[in-house]
C-alpha positions in Angstrom: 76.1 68.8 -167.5 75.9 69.1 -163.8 72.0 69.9 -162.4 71.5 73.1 -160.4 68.8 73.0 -157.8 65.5 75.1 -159.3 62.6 75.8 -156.9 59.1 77.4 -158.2 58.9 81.1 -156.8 55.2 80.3 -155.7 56.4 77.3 -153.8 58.1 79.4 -151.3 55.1 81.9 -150.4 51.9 82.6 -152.7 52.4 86.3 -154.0 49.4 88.5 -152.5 51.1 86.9 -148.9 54.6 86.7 -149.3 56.7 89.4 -150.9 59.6 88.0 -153.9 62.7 89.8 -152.1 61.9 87.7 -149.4 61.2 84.2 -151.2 64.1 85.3 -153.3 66.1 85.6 -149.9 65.3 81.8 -149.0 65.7 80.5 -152.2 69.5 81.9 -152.2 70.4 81.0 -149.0 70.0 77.5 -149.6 71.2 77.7 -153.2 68.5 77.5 -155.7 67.3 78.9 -158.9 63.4 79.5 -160.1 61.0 79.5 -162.4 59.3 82.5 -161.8 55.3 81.8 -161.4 54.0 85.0 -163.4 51.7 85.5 -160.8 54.6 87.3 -158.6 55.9 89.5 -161.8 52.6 90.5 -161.8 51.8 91.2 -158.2 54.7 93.8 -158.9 53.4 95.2 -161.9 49.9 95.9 -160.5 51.2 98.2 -158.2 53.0 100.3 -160.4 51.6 103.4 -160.9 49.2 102.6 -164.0 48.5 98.9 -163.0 49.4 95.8 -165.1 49.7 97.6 -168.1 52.1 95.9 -171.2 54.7 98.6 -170.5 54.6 97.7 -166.3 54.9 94.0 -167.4 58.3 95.0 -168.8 59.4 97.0 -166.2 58.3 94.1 -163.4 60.7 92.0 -165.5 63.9 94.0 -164.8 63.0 94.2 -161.2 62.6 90.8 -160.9 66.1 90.1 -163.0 67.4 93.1 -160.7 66.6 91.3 -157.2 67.7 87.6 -158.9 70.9 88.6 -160.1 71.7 90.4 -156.6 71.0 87.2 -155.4 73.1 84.8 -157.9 69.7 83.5 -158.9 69.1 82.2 -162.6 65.6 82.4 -163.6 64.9 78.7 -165.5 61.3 79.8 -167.2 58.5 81.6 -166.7 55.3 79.9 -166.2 52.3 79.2 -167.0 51.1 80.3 -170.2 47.9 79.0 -169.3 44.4 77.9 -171.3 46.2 78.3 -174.4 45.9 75.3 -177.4 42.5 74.2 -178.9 40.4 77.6 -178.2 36.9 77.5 -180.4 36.9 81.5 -180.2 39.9 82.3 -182.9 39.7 86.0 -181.6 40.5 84.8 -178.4 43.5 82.7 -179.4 44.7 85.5 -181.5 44.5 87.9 -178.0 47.0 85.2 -176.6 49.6 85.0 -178.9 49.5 88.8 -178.5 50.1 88.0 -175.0 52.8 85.6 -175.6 54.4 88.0 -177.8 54.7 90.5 -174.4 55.6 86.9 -172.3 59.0 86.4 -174.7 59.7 90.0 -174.0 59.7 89.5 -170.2 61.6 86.1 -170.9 64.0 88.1 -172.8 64.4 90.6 -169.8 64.7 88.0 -167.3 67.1 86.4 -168.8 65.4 82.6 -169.5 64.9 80.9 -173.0 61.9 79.1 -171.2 58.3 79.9 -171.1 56.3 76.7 -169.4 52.9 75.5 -171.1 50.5 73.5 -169.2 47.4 71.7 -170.9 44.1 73.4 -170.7 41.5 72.6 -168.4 39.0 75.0 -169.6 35.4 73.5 -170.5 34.9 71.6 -173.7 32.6 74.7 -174.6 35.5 76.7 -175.0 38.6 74.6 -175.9 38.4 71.7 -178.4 40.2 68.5 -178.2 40.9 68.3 -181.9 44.1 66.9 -181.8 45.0 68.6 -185.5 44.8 72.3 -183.9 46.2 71.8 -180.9 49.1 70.7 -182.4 48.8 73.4 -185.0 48.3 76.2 -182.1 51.8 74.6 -180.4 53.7 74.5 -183.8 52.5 78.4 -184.2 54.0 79.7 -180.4 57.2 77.1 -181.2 57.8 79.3 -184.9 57.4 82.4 -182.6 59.8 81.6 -180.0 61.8 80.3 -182.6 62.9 83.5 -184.3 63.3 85.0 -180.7 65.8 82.2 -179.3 62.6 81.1 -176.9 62.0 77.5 -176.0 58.7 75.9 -174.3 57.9 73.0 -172.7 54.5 71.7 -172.3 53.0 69.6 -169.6 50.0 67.7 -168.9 48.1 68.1 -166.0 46.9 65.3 -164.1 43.3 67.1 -164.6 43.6 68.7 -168.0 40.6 68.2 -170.2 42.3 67.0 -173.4 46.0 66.1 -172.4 46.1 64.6 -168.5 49.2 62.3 -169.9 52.7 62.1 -170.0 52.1 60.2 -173.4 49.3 62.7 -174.5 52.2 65.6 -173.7 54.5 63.7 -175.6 52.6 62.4 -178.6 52.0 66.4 -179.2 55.6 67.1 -178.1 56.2 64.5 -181.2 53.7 65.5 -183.7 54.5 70.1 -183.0 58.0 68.5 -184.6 60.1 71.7 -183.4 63.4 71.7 -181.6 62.3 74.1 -179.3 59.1 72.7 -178.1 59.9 70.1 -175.4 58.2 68.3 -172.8 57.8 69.1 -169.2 57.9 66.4 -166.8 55.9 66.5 -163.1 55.8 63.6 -161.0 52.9 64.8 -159.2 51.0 64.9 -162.6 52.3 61.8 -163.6 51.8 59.9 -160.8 48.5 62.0 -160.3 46.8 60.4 -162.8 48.0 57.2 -163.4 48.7 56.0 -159.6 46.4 58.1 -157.4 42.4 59.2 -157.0 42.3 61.6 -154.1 38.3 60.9 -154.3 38.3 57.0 -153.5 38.7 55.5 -150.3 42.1 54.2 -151.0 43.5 57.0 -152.5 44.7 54.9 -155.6 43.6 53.9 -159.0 42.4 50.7 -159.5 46.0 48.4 -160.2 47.6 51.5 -159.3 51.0 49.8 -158.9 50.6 47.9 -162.1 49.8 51.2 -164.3 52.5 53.3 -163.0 54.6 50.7 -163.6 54.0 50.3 -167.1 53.4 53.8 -168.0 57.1 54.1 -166.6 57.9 51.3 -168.8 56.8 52.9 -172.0 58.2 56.3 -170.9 61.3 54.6 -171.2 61.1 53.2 -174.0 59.6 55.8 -176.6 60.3 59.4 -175.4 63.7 60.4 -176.4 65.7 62.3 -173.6 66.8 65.0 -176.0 63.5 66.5 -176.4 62.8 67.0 -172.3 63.0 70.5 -171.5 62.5 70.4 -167.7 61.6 68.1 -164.7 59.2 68.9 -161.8 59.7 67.1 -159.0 57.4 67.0 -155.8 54.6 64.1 -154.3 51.4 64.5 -152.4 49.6 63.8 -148.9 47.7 60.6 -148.9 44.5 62.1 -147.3 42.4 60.1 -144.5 38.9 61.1 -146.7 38.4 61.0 -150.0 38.2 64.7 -151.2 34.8 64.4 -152.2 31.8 67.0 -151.1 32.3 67.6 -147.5 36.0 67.8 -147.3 37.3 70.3 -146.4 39.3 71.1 -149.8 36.5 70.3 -152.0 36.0 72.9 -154.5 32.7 72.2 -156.8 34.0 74.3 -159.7 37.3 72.1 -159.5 38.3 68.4 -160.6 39.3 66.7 -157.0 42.7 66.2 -158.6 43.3 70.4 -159.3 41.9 70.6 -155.2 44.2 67.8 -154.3 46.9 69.6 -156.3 45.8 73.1 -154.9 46.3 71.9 -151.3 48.1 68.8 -151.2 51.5 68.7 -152.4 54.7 67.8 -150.4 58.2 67.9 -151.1 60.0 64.7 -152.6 60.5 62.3 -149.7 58.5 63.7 -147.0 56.8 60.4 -145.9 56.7 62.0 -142.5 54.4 64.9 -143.4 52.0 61.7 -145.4 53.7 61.8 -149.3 53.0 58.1 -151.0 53.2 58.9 -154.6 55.8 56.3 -156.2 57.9 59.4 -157.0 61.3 57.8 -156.5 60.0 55.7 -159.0 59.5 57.9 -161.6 62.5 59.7 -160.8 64.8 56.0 -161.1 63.0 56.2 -165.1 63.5 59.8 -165.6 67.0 60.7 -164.1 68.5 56.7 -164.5 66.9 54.9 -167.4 66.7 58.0 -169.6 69.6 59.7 -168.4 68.0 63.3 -167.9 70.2 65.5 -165.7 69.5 69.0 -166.8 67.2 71.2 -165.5 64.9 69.7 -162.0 62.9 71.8 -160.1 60.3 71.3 -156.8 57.0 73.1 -158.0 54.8 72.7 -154.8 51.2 73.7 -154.3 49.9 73.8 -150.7 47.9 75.4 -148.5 50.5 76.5 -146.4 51.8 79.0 -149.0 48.9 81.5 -148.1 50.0 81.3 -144.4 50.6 84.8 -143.1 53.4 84.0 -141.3 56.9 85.4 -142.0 58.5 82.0 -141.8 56.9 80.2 -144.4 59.8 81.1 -146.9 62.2 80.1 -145.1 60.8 76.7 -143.9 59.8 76.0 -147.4 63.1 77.3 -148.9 64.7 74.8 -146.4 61.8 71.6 -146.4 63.6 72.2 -150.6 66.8 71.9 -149.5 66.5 69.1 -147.3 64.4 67.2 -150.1 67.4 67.7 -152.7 69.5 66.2 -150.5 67.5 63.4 -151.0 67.8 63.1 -154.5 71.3 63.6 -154.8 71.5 60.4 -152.1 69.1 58.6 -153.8 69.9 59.1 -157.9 73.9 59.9 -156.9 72.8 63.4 -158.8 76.2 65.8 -158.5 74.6 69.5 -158.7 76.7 72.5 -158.9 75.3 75.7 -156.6 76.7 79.2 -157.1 78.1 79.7 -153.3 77.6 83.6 -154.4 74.0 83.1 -154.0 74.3 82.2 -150.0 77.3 84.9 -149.4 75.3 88.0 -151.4 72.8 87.5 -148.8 75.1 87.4 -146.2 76.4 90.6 -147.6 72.6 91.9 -147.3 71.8 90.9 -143.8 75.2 92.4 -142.5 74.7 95.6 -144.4 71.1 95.4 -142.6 72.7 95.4 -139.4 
């Protein structure tokens, strides 16, 4: 199966700066897909008359499939369903599979079978690392989404409290035992946390190269290519400082690496803007050695996304492009882009004129 190009709606503008018809604009004229980041369904359903209400949720969701499918765009998931597995309060994990019963609604709207999991980073005062109900928390939203055609895939974040692996991700992935929970690959997490330290002075882990290495070895060799839902692809800016207190992205109430994360990230193969992650790397072991082909998508975090200016869309939309490219030269990837998704906004700009 031929990849399609997939870019994060948040990586293209954050939403209380950048409007989605607009994003949506960039991300068809150079031919990609989404995941829709919640956070712009929602910046349209709090301005609904009533606010964020269950009903405006809905009702966000067919605008958002409205402007996509004027566009040619296919919406891959919906993401994140965040601080979910291992909460101590039981009331409070009960609230949130309410809530993901209103998030497989949506999905159902917009037309995806994904919703995208990330691991927890709340305080160990408030989620537990008991492996036995986390596991039992992920098998109870994979039973849901099961009767409801959903699927989920579940990454860990380079700064998650319990999971911060690809092989904690997957040994859950493994144990939850469900066809339709997967797991979500991101080499910035990946490589995140076994390669790179954006707090020491070399910006790398202790036998960095050695680690990622034989991580990428093992990744190989036990996760089985069937049960990957989805790839994130982007890298990172090696920073001059460590990103310690001082620096001018250090957060106190944040791990370095969710700062780094916040700020930092670049698009695959833009060494010329600082990216050293060993991301092609991880790619050669994802998209070579396993085979995985399906569904690949840039998820970038930077702090240019809050810039006002009307052009960050665009330039994103097309620093995306330019970085696919890449990947199809480098991993001989043969993708298949809807053409209608360039020539409806064509249609849009000429019927502006």
């Amino acid at each position: 199966m031929p990849s399609r190009p997939a870019i994060c709606s948040h990586s293209l503008g954050r939403a209380w700066v950048h409007n989605l018809p607009e994003k949506l604009d960039a991300a068809a004229k150079y031919g990609f897909d989404i995941e829709l980041f919640y956070e712009d369904l929602l910046y349209i359903a709090k301005y609904l008359p009533g606010g964020a209400t269950s009903a405006n949720h809905l009702a966000a969701a067919h605008i958002v499939r409205s402007l996509c499918d004027e566009r040619g765009i296919a919406i891959i998931n919906i993401q994140p369903f965040m601080h979910y597995e291992g909460l101590r309060d039981r009331q409070r994990h009960a609230k949130r599979i309410q809530e993901l019963k209103l998030w497989m609604q949506m999905a159902h709207i917009l037309g995806t079978d994904t919703i995208a999991i990330p691991s927890s980073f709340l305080g160990t005062d408030e989620a537990s690392g008991d492996l036995d109900l986390i596991v039992s928390d992920m098998q109870e939203v994979a039973d849901l989404g099961a009767a409801e055609g959903i699927h989920f895939g579940y990454e860990s974040l380079a700064w998650g409290i319990y999971s911060d692996t690809w092989e904690r991700s997957w040994e859950i992935v493994r144990r939850v035992d469900r066809p339709n929970f997967k797991l979500c690959l991101d080499t910035f997490n990946m490589a995140g946390r076994v390669y790179a330290d954006p707090a020491a002075s070399t910006q790398k882990n202790p036998n960095a190269e050695a680690d990622m290495t034989a991580s990428l070895q093992r990744l190989v060799k036990t996760v089985d290519v069937r049960k990957i839902g989805f790839v994130q692809v982007v890298d990172a800016e090696y920073l001059e400082e460590p990103l310690v207190e001082g620096h001018a992205y250090h957060d106190a109430a944040q791990p370095a690496r969710m700062s780094w994360s916040r700020n930092c990230r670049l698009f695959y193969g833009e060494s010329d803007r600082g990216a050293y992650l060993p991301v092609k790397q991880i790619l050669k072991a994802i998209l070579v050695d396993l085979g995985y082909r399906v569904r690949i998508s840039a998820e970038l975090f930077n702090r240019s996304l809050t810039e006002a200016d009307s052009s960050v869309p665009e330039e994103h939309a097309r620093r995306a492009g330019e970085s696919w490219k890449k990947i199809e030269r480098d991993f001989g990837l043969k993708t298949h882009r809807r053409q209608s998704s360039v020539q409806s906004v064509a249609r849009e700009q000429a019927a502006r004129l």
